[in-house]
mmCIF file of C-alpha atoms and ligand atoms in Angstrom:
data_model
loop_
_atom_site.group_PDB
_atom_site.id
_atom_site.type_symbol
_atom_site.label_atom_id
_atom_site.label_comp_id
_atom_site.label_asym_id
_atom_site.label_seq_id
_atom_site.Cartn_x
_atom_site.Cartn_y
_atom_site.Cartn_z
ATOM 1 C CA MET O 13 50.438 134.307 88.748
ATOM 2 C CA LEU O 14 53.212 132.118 90.197
ATOM 3 C CA GLY O 15 50.763 131.699 93.032
ATOM 4 C CA LEU O 16 48.291 134.141 93.043
ATOM 5 C CA THR O 17 45.286 133.083 92.426
ATOM 6 C CA GLN O 18 42.017 133.759 90.079
ATOM 7 C CA LYS O 19 39.529 136.270 91.001
ATOM 8 C CA ILE O 20 38.270 137.258 87.674
ATOM 9 C CA GLY O 21 39.872 135.215 84.433
ATOM 10 C CA VAL O 22 39.349 136.537 81.309
ATOM 11 C CA GLN O 23 39.406 135.006 77.344
ATOM 12 C CA ASN O 24 39.867 136.136 74.307
ATOM 13 C CA LEU O 25 37.952 138.722 74.369
ATOM 14 C CA ASN O 26 36.271 141.160 71.741
ATOM 15 C CA LEU O 27 34.212 143.354 72.578
ATOM 16 C CA TYR O 28 32.534 145.630 69.592
ATOM 17 C CA TYR O 29 30.365 148.612 70.061
ATOM 18 C CA GLY O 30 27.771 148.322 67.381
ATOM 19 C CA ASN O 31 30.323 148.020 64.312
ATOM 20 C CA PHE O 32 33.467 149.020 66.571
ATOM 21 C CA GLN O 33 35.705 146.630 68.244
ATOM 22 C CA ALA O 34 36.711 148.288 71.432
ATOM 23 C CA LEU O 35 38.507 145.326 72.928
ATOM 24 C CA HIS O 36 40.548 142.787 70.340
ATOM 25 C CA ASP O 37 41.709 139.579 72.021
ATOM 26 C CA VAL O 38 42.524 140.067 75.284
ATOM 27 C CA SER O 39 43.328 137.896 77.665
ATOM 28 C CA MET O 40 43.802 138.212 81.520
ATOM 29 C CA SER O 41 43.800 136.141 84.597
ATOM 30 C CA ILE O 42 43.209 139.064 87.825
ATOM 31 C CA PRO O 43 44.657 138.198 91.250
ATOM 32 C CA SER O 44 42.506 137.375 94.052
ATOM 33 C CA ASN O 45 43.455 140.425 97.405
ATOM 34 C CA LYS O 46 45.980 141.853 94.767
ATOM 35 C CA ILE O 47 45.351 145.625 93.370
ATOM 36 C CA THR O 48 45.995 145.325 89.597
ATOM 37 C CA ALA O 49 46.360 148.945 87.771
ATOM 38 C CA PHE O 50 45.026 149.463 83.413
ATOM 39 C CA ILE O 51 47.281 151.871 82.563
ATOM 40 C CA GLY O 52 46.942 153.986 78.792
ATOM 41 C CA PRO O 53 45.706 156.467 76.725
ATOM 42 C CA SER O 54 42.204 157.847 75.902
ATOM 43 C CA GLY O 55 40.334 155.584 74.471
ATOM 44 C CA CYS O 56 41.987 152.409 74.713
ATOM 45 C CA GLY O 57 38.919 151.164 76.143
ATOM 46 C CA LYS O 58 40.217 150.419 80.159
ATOM 47 C CA SER O 59 36.187 151.352 81.451
ATOM 48 C CA THR O 60 34.953 148.953 78.333
ATOM 49 C CA LEU O 61 37.096 146.671 80.189
ATOM 50 C CA LEU O 62 36.220 147.148 83.991
ATOM 51 C CA ARG O 63 32.550 147.146 83.079
ATOM 52 C CA THR O 64 32.558 143.939 81.379
ATOM 53 C CA PHE O 65 33.643 142.568 85.249
ATOM 54 C CA ASN O 66 30.372 143.864 86.664
ATOM 55 C CA ARG O 67 28.246 143.089 83.118
ATOM 56 C CA MET O 68 27.704 147.007 83.310
ATOM 57 C CA ASN O 69 27.831 146.846 79.496
ATOM 58 C CA ASP O 70 24.964 145.071 79.181
ATOM 59 C CA LEU O 71 23.432 148.825 79.498
ATOM 60 C CA VAL O 72 24.878 150.228 76.427
ATOM 61 C CA GLU O 73 22.771 149.387 73.838
ATOM 62 C CA GLY O 74 24.826 147.818 70.739
ATOM 63 C CA CYS O 75 27.219 146.928 73.160
ATOM 64 C CA ARG O 76 28.150 142.714 71.945
ATOM 65 C CA ILE O 77 31.114 140.336 73.386
ATOM 66 C CA GLU O 78 33.520 137.533 72.071
ATOM 67 C CA GLY O 79 34.366 135.315 74.099
ATOM 68 C CA LYS O 80 34.885 134.459 78.169
ATOM 69 C CA VAL O 81 34.958 136.307 81.489
ATOM 70 C CA THR O 82 34.729 133.899 84.501
ATOM 71 C CA LEU O 83 34.564 135.553 88.444
ATOM 72 C CA ASP O 84 35.412 132.259 91.019
ATOM 73 C CA ASP O 85 35.860 130.323 87.468
ATOM 74 C CA GLN O 86 32.222 130.982 86.700
ATOM 75 C CA ASP O 87 31.002 131.874 83.193
ATOM 76 C CA MET O 88 29.191 135.962 84.217
ATOM 77 C CA TYR O 89 28.453 136.079 80.849
ATOM 78 C CA ALA O 90 25.983 132.066 81.538
ATOM 79 C CA ARG O 91 22.400 132.010 80.773
ATOM 80 C CA ASN O 92 22.442 131.821 84.330
ATOM 81 C CA CYS O 93 24.376 134.211 86.607
ATOM 82 C CA ASP O 94 22.385 136.397 88.598
ATOM 83 C CA VAL O 95 23.148 139.758 87.132
ATOM 84 C CA ASN O 96 21.537 141.685 90.545
ATOM 85 C CA LEU O 97 23.927 139.309 92.579
ATOM 86 C CA LEU O 98 27.362 139.244 89.886
ATOM 87 C CA ARG O 99 26.848 143.344 90.974
ATOM 88 C CA ARG O 100 26.940 143.001 94.729
ATOM 89 C CA ARG O 101 29.673 140.487 94.426
ATOM 90 C CA VAL O 102 31.428 143.352 91.766
ATOM 91 C CA GLY O 103 31.232 146.852 93.253
ATOM 92 C CA MET O 104 32.121 149.591 91.139
ATOM 93 C CA VAL O 105 33.115 153.842 92.143
ATOM 94 C CA PHE O 106 33.227 156.281 89.133
ATOM 95 C CA GLN O 107 35.492 159.087 88.044
ATOM 96 C CA LYS O 108 32.646 161.576 89.669
ATOM 97 C CA PRO O 109 31.408 161.306 93.035
ATOM 98 C CA ASN O 110 27.605 160.347 92.058
ATOM 99 C CA PRO O 111 26.213 160.807 96.365
ATOM 100 C CA PHE O 112 22.446 160.481 96.375
ATOM 101 C CA PRO O 113 20.769 163.228 96.885
ATOM 102 C CA MET O 114 20.059 161.808 100.272
ATOM 103 C CA SER O 115 21.655 162.024 103.540
ATOM 104 C CA VAL O 116 25.322 159.982 104.622
ATOM 105 C CA PHE O 117 23.063 157.696 106.154
ATOM 106 C CA ASP O 118 20.738 156.657 103.841
ATOM 107 C CA ASN O 119 23.387 156.366 101.220
ATOM 108 C CA VAL O 120 25.530 153.822 102.464
ATOM 109 C CA ALA O 121 22.546 151.374 103.948
ATOM 110 C CA TYR O 122 20.542 152.079 99.875
ATOM 111 C CA GLY O 123 22.511 148.928 99.194
ATOM 112 C CA PRO O 124 21.620 146.431 102.407
ATOM 113 C CA ARG O 125 18.352 148.152 102.168
ATOM 114 C CA THR O 126 17.692 147.305 98.115
ATOM 115 C CA HIS O 127 18.408 143.214 99.500
ATOM 116 C CA GLY O 128 16.101 143.151 102.472
ATOM 117 C CA ILE O 129 17.399 144.297 105.605
ATOM 118 C CA ARG O 130 15.105 146.644 107.717
ATOM 119 C CA ASN O 131 16.483 146.837 111.054
ATOM 120 C CA HIS O 132 17.828 150.153 112.194
ATOM 121 C CA HIS O 133 20.235 148.833 114.232
ATOM 122 C CA GLN O 134 21.757 146.557 111.431
ATOM 123 C CA LEU O 135 20.950 149.360 109.552
ATOM 124 C CA GLU O 136 23.772 151.376 112.047
ATOM 125 C CA GLU O 137 25.716 148.460 112.311
ATOM 126 C CA ILE O 138 26.294 148.403 108.011
ATOM 127 C CA ILE O 139 26.951 152.026 107.748
ATOM 128 C CA GLU O 140 29.585 152.347 110.836
ATOM 129 C CA LYS O 141 31.757 149.110 109.853
ATOM 130 C CA SER O 142 31.778 150.371 105.842
ATOM 131 C CA LEU O 143 31.996 154.144 106.815
ATOM 132 C CA LYS O 144 34.954 152.945 108.473
ATOM 133 C CA LYS O 145 36.710 150.990 106.131
ATOM 134 C CA ALA O 146 36.297 153.761 103.747
ATOM 135 C CA ALA O 147 38.086 155.929 106.526
ATOM 136 C CA ILE O 148 35.554 158.305 106.804
ATOM 137 C CA TRP O 149 33.990 157.358 110.505
ATOM 138 C CA ASP O 150 35.179 160.443 111.940
ATOM 139 C CA GLU O 151 34.793 162.900 110.071
ATOM 140 C CA LEU O 152 30.969 161.555 109.283
ATOM 141 C CA LYS O 153 29.981 159.836 112.737
ATOM 142 C CA ASP O 154 28.457 162.930 113.653
ATOM 143 C CA ARG O 155 26.511 164.535 110.134
ATOM 144 C CA LEU O 156 25.058 160.968 109.456
ATOM 145 C CA HIS O 157 21.535 162.165 108.345
ATOM 146 C CA LYS O 158 22.843 165.506 106.729
ATOM 147 C CA SER O 159 22.514 165.861 102.787
ATOM 148 C CA ALA O 160 25.406 164.160 101.797
ATOM 149 C CA LEU O 161 25.732 166.675 98.520
ATOM 150 C CA GLY O 162 27.105 168.946 101.656
ATOM 151 C CA LEU O 163 30.321 167.122 101.407
ATOM 152 C CA SER O 164 33.425 168.332 99.849
ATOM 153 C CA GLY O 165 34.516 166.035 96.996
ATOM 154 C CA GLY O 166 36.857 163.999 98.088
ATOM 155 C CA GLN O 167 34.354 162.544 101.002
ATOM 156 C CA GLN O 168 32.041 162.203 98.675
ATOM 157 C CA GLN O 169 33.809 159.839 96.849
ATOM 158 C CA ARG O 170 34.618 157.654 100.067
ATOM 159 C CA LEU O 171 31.488 158.078 101.167
ATOM 160 C CA CYS O 172 30.514 155.799 97.626
ATOM 161 C CA ILE O 173 32.861 153.450 98.739
ATOM 162 C CA ALA O 174 31.571 152.974 101.403
ATOM 163 C CA ARG O 175 28.476 152.777 100.120
ATOM 164 C CA ALA O 176 30.168 150.394 97.140
ATOM 165 C CA LEU O 177 31.539 148.141 100.763
ATOM 166 C CA ALA O 178 28.313 148.522 102.668
ATOM 167 C CA VAL O 179 26.535 145.325 100.491
ATOM 168 C CA GLU O 180 29.967 143.352 101.375
ATOM 169 C CA PRO O 181 31.651 142.604 97.884
ATOM 170 C CA GLU O 182 34.516 140.543 97.362
ATOM 171 C CA VAL O 183 35.372 142.535 93.818
ATOM 172 C CA LEU O 184 36.147 146.675 93.845
ATOM 173 C CA LEU O 185 36.566 148.319 90.851
ATOM 174 C CA LEU O 186 38.175 151.705 91.026
ATOM 175 C CA ASP O 187 37.804 154.319 87.579
ATOM 176 C CA GLU O 188 39.547 156.863 87.945
ATOM 177 C CA ALA O 189 38.348 156.996 91.605
ATOM 178 C CA THR O 190 40.395 159.794 92.187
ATOM 179 C CA SER O 191 41.382 161.598 89.688
ATOM 180 C CA ALA O 192 38.562 164.338 90.175
ATOM 181 C CA LEU O 193 40.794 165.078 93.761
ATOM 182 C CA ASP O 194 42.653 167.198 95.300
ATOM 183 C CA PRO O 195 46.133 165.189 96.815
ATOM 184 C CA ILE O 196 45.457 164.638 99.923
ATOM 185 C CA SER O 197 42.265 162.691 99.494
ATOM 186 C CA THR O 198 44.137 161.400 96.875
ATOM 187 C CA GLY O 199 46.461 159.780 99.198
ATOM 188 C CA LYS O 200 43.702 158.446 101.719
ATOM 189 C CA ILE O 201 42.318 156.941 98.644
ATOM 190 C CA GLU O 202 45.737 154.615 97.841
ATOM 191 C CA ASP O 203 45.995 154.698 101.633
ATOM 192 C CA LEU O 204 42.541 152.833 101.684
ATOM 193 C CA SER O 205 43.395 151.194 98.394
ATOM 194 C CA GLN O 206 46.305 149.087 100.492
ATOM 195 C CA GLU O 207 43.394 147.898 103.359
ATOM 196 C CA LEU O 208 41.264 147.064 101.188
ATOM 197 C CA LYS O 209 42.814 144.556 99.378
ATOM 198 C CA ARG O 210 43.204 142.598 102.472
ATOM 199 C CA ASP O 211 39.565 141.758 102.438
ATOM 200 C CA TYR O 212 38.892 142.280 98.322
ATOM 201 C CA THR O 213 39.822 142.496 95.075
ATOM 202 C CA VAL O 214 40.813 145.685 93.316
ATOM 203 C CA VAL O 215 40.994 147.009 89.681
ATOM 204 C CA MET O 216 41.724 150.023 89.667
ATOM 205 C CA VAL O 217 41.939 152.495 85.784
ATOM 206 C CA THR O 218 44.188 155.594 86.205
ATOM 207 C CA HIS O 219 45.653 157.643 83.595
ATOM 208 C CA ASN O 220 48.110 158.524 86.708
ATOM 209 C CA MET O 221 51.940 156.558 86.169
ATOM 210 C CA GLN O 222 52.710 157.716 89.324
ATOM 211 C CA GLN O 223 49.759 155.901 91.358
ATOM 212 C CA ALA O 224 49.896 153.200 89.658
ATOM 213 C CA ALA O 225 53.733 152.316 90.246
ATOM 214 C CA ARG O 226 53.386 153.430 93.798
ATOM 215 C CA ILE O 227 49.770 151.257 94.542
ATOM 216 C CA SER O 228 48.826 148.170 92.643
ATOM 217 C CA ASP O 229 50.994 145.014 92.022
ATOM 218 C CA ARG O 230 50.357 143.921 88.815
ATOM 219 C CA CYS O 231 49.676 146.883 86.771
ATOM 220 C CA ALA O 232 48.379 146.140 82.488
ATOM 221 C CA PHE O 233 48.950 148.708 79.379
ATOM 222 C CA PHE O 234 46.363 149.468 76.892
ATOM 223 C CA LEU O 235 46.414 150.196 73.251
ATOM 224 C CA LEU O 236 44.599 151.053 71.209
ATOM 225 C CA GLY O 237 42.150 148.636 72.251
ATOM 226 C CA ASN O 238 44.993 145.819 72.899
ATOM 227 C CA MET O 239 46.484 144.831 75.997
ATOM 228 C CA VAL O 240 50.377 145.515 75.165
ATOM 229 C CA GLU O 241 51.815 144.315 78.671
ATOM 230 C CA PHE O 242 50.726 142.726 81.927
ATOM 231 C CA SER O 243 53.234 142.145 84.593
ATOM 232 C CA GLY O 244 54.127 142.963 87.797
ATOM 233 C CA THR O 245 53.136 146.358 88.968
ATOM 234 C CA HIS O 246 57.448 146.479 89.515
ATOM 235 C CA GLU O 247 58.254 144.870 86.470
ATOM 236 C CA LEU O 248 56.444 146.323 83.980
ATOM 237 C CA PHE O 249 57.644 150.086 85.204
ATOM 238 C CA SER O 250 61.440 149.486 85.678
ATOM 239 C CA HIS O 251 61.925 146.342 82.737
ATOM 240 C CA PRO O 252 58.732 146.577 80.275
ATOM 241 C CA GLN O 253 59.360 143.908 77.331
ATOM 242 C CA ASP O 254 57.445 145.939 74.706
ATOM 243 C CA LYS O 255 58.408 149.101 72.872
ATOM 244 C CA ARG O 256 55.246 150.310 73.120
ATOM 245 C CA THR O 257 55.305 150.463 77.285
ATOM 246 C CA GLU O 258 58.233 151.792 77.470
ATOM 247 C CA ASP O 259 57.337 154.646 74.507
ATOM 248 C CA TYR O 260 54.295 155.417 77.181
ATOM 249 C CA ILE O 261 55.892 154.828 80.114
ATOM 250 C CA SER O 262 59.366 157.400 79.345
ATOM 251 C CA GLY O 263 55.951 159.390 78.365
ATOM 252 C CA ARG O 264 57.176 159.239 74.087
ATOM 253 C CA PHE O 265 54.253 157.907 73.318
ATOM 254 C CA GLY O 266 52.061 160.109 70.587
HETATM 255 N N1 LIG J 30 28.560 152.948 74.355
HETATM 256 C C1 LIG J 30 29.798 153.674 73.894
HETATM 257 N N2 LIG J 30 29.332 153.976 72.801
HETATM 258 C C2 LIG J 30 30.496 153.247 71.099
HETATM 259 N N3 LIG J 30 31.501 153.716 71.925
HETATM 260 C C3 LIG J 30 32.364 153.920 72.790
HETATM 261 C C4 LIG J 30 30.744 153.702 73.707
HETATM 262 N N4 LIG J 30 32.017 153.567 74.978
HETATM 263 C C5 LIG J 30 33.085 153.469 74.108
HETATM 264 N N5 LIG J 30 33.287 153.606 73.664
HETATM 265 C C6 LIG J 30 34.097 153.331 72.491
HETATM 266 O O1 LIG J 30 34.668 153.038 72.611
HETATM 267 C C7 LIG J 30 36.127 152.674 73.236
HETATM 268 C C8 LIG J 30 36.905 152.512 74.357
HETATM 269 O O2 LIG J 30 36.598 153.707 75.212
HETATM 270 P P1 LIG J 30 36.860 153.163 77.144
HETATM 271 O O3 LIG J 30 36.519 154.673 77.798
HETATM 272 O O4 LIG J 30 36.576 152.471 77.307
HETATM 273 O O5 LIG J 30 38.906 154.277 77.013
HETATM 274 P P2 LIG J 30 39.355 153.996 78.090
HETATM 275 O O6 LIG J 30 40.144 153.851 77.709
HETATM 276 O O7 LIG J 30 38.508 153.796 79.825
HETATM 277 O O8 LIG J 30 39.753 156.347 78.204
HETATM 278 P P3 LIG J 30 39.658 157.770 78.974
HETATM 279 O O9 LIG J 30 40.645 157.227 79.611
HETATM 280 O O10 LIG J 30 38.917 158.711 78.287
HETATM 281 O O11 LIG J 30 38.370 157.057 79.941
HETATM 282 C C9 LIG J 30 36.847 154.077 72.550
HETATM 283 O O12 LIG J 30 36.944 154.534 71.012
HETATM 284 C C10 LIG J 30 35.478 154.899 73.249
HETATM 285 O O13 LIG J 30 35.675 155.721 72.158
HETATM 286 MG MG1 LIG J 31 37.840 155.630 80.892
#
């Protein structure tokens, strides 16, 4: 982490779903303006950890955490933390594209409108800017008022990224955001993530190790709720420090 600025800090995080402990004493530092990838087998706690970064786990009944998670050194779980503001600062895109059943325009305008922006001209500007950032403006500029449900899966996912960007977050969480997409759409989103890290901090969960190796700067490997290893991506894939990481990345796992 030498020379990197910490955006999100995790200190001794334990997370429980009822009696089940899903994360064990995780501590890590997520750098600003980089892509950090989480890899590991199904059920190891990648999505769970990602959800603690914008308190989406608050919505899960029986979920409880110990330890500390910070955004710009501010405790996200402090009593005085404004969760709406936190979720605006930390946006999230899920595995399955989930556009709202409304027009392309209204999908992207949704967040800004809930934050009080009503001026049509201003909304138009935000929509154009967000769709451009999500590399889908050219495809959608002539169908802004058509239903988002009529788009292809890859277009829907880029629309969801545009929707997340429209409220100008600082961090973008991508939970297997390309796993349902064809290689061309995946490539577009991978290229896009390289652009996005100039302005945003990106944290992505992926099952695709080639993808993690291709696009992330730092990579963490998880097993059974433990963070086994976290280092520079090149280092993790070329010189894993832990035998379990080595077994996983070489496909000898399980
Ligand atoms: N809402 C929940 N209630 C109870 N247990 C849960 C809940 N969500 C996740 N878990 C459990 O916590 C553990 C971690 O789940 P999580 O979804 O974080 O794994 P993951 O690494 O994202 O897996 P995948 O790669 O399959 O998405 C699993 O054992 C899972 O069954
Ligand atoms: Mg998951």
